[in-house]
DNA sequence: GGTCCCTAGATACC
DNA sequence: ACAGGTATCTAGGGACC
């Protein structure tokens, strides 16, 4: 039979010693379909240059006899073929070695210590990745599948699977069709304790299209009248059973939660174990499977479980203004909606009438999760289609893994054999290497400037890698390079205290070629965004920018298959060169350069017009090589640069700009740092706004006087004075005991959950005795006490505004002293 | 007990 | 372990007088 099919989830099983892919997806009518398919299983043995045909024949015979009998499985080399392939851009002769079971290929490869064999590759991709490459059945793309309907008794492993149709695949062909709206189910639990499994699960909310439900074993009859979505069950055990039941009934394509890898699913698992209940969420009736490692991941058979937090962290966080990745802040930023107000209390202390609020709160969390999912779905979809890996993995992978997946799935068009993952020793070596020199940052002259503009390079690192063909495979030894007529030469730079220069081939390598595609996609989305802006296009455009920019980071990442310090360091040498080149050009034109960092420069227009600047930009672009491109970032009415707190030099990476719509752009200042109290941040923000709007300090000084007075007279709300600092490691590992470590200790004493990653909140209080250290004055947010006036003036307010006023030759200390004396008298 | 210098640690920029 | 290097700044920590 034939059907149109879109794959959503991938798994595999062994049957009679062979590997079978088990793919869950939908047909065009929305029926759930399971495909069972197999593919050739093989890896590569790259042969030494000089091997002749006779030797190769002999070698093939020898390898063909390899048999394994391990882990109760019989595997053998089934056949071998000789192929002309490329490896790292070089033509090689390689043996394609077919084996019975993918999982045994590493072991077979270990047996190939023959002198004729140079390298063994392609055994470490994982069966799913290997299958997707072989059969080209890419996730979330439509295909026409022809195959035979499978009966329940075939293949042993699939008899219990809960799908409408099971097909053994005969052929796969792609069809032009893009649209796919998965059925999504969002869920969220509420429990009495935050420690996994240590309290009772009180309720679970579930939200899908036209479906809202809160199941609970708390709650009264009257709640049912008010809350139509509420369902009351007998006890916690029944709650868990009901949850599985509803998931089964809704039968979603995707189950999503927020931090559900780390909280909701492990909690459900733990409680289910306690009550000896099977949490059979999987389509095959299995329970969620949890991976070990630093980050737990929860996998459900047949239904991709997406923890939104994981994807948002890799794909969006660097472009977000949220200071924490909490559901509330993220929902605010993505949707402009918030969690419901509800003061968490232990269930034993909740009054009968408050439960209703709790249920609403719980439901709202799932609603927000559902809506955020809808919002980022285009990116998840694009990421998955581009990386060509199952959405379960793509949504959790770090950015370097995404880069690598993109490469691995596109090697075939270059006839390339995949490089292996680095060994443990190689990783150690790479981590131990010296850092290479990074980007250039211009030292600004402190001051207030008027009428300026900023240019920046679009995806600078990526466009350099593409333009100069930089990669592990295109790197040439100096001798080789000189033999070729044409080669790329990096600027000279210092590496390990030596003058260095690297050479690269001009023959386009697969790595830069692939990156070129990514850059072009990024440009396409950016253009679409400009033509018709919306938040989704913006996020998508940013996601591609992220991928393009991550290629450079990938080159220097110790875990990368295509790691190359030479290429990474050379990229940076070009980055420095072009940044300085642009500055020189601007100076030649008569512009005064006042700012520069990595891929951007800022300069004063002076007597020149905006049109002049645009013309200058055109001229620069006509001179730039390859795909390198400068763009106009914006024009600004004013900008301020300040001195470092130590020394008289201008501070780098700290400036504030105001554009012609009076919109502020603040970088590096305390205003944008979450480890400063709100009072200091908001005061600084206001001061920057006033001086940039007016071009002088008068209103700002008045404003500061007002705030200082408020601090002195204890008019400031404690909320404004809370300092938030993240705990980065277990308390015991800190060598210096700083205020936030003391605060964390206090929290621990109160049995509040503190893990690395917790945001510690505290304030500095007055102490009756003369304590010297700041950490001795730390109090937690809910601790009684009076704020320490001196600390907040001298350690928060003053540092935030001192340098700004210094630009206007105003000594803020005098203003403060003055105030103090006045209050004294 | 105060001053000086150094650095661990957190966070930001690109 | 899970992209890179550059930079600012605070508070603690130790040497010294």
PDB file of C-alpha atoms (C1' of nucleotides) in Angstrom, chain A residues 599 653 655 668 672-673 726 728-729 734-735, chain B residues 1-3 7-14:
ATOM      1  CA  UNK A 599      32.747  43.093  14.325  1.00  0.00           C
ATOM      2  CA  UNK A 653      32.219  47.127  26.529  1.00  0.00           C
ATOM      3  CA  UNK A 655      28.434  52.502  26.723  1.00  0.00           C
ATOM      4  CA  UNK A 668      27.720  46.717  29.940  1.00  0.00           C
ATOM      5  CA  UNK A 672      21.976  45.663  32.459  1.00  0.00           C
ATOM      6  CA  UNK A 673      23.660  43.562  35.125  1.00  0.00           C
ATOM      7  CA  UNK A 726      23.693  33.074  41.017  1.00  0.00           C
ATOM      8  CA  UNK A 728      27.474  28.507  40.381  1.00  0.00           C
ATOM      9  CA  UNK A 729      28.693  25.477  42.333  1.00  0.00           C
ATOM     10  CA  UNK A 734      33.858  28.075  47.216  1.00  0.00           C
ATOM     11  CA  UNK A 735      37.355  29.236  48.070  1.00  0.00           C
TER      12      UNK A 735
ATOM     13  C1'  DG B   1      43.746  47.946  62.268  1.00  0.00           C
ATOM     14  C1'  DG B   2      44.666  50.041  57.936  1.00  0.00           C
ATOM     15  C1'  DT B   3      46.695  49.922  53.168  1.00  0.00           C
ATOM     16  C1'  DT B   7      42.415  37.079  42.379  1.00  0.00           C
ATOM     17  C1'  DA B   8      38.064  34.316  42.584  1.00  0.00           C
ATOM     18  C1'  DG B   9      33.764  34.839  40.942  1.00  0.00           C
ATOM     19  C1'  DA B  10      29.805  36.670  38.434  1.00  0.00           C
ATOM     20  C1'  DT B  11      28.222  38.772  34.542  1.00  0.00           C
ATOM     21  C1'  DA B  12      28.350  41.197  30.364  1.00  0.00           C
ATOM     22  C1'  DC B  13      29.893  42.081  25.106  1.00  0.00           C
ATOM     23  C1'  DC B  14      30.425  40.406  20.638  1.00  0.00           C
TER      24       DC B  14
END
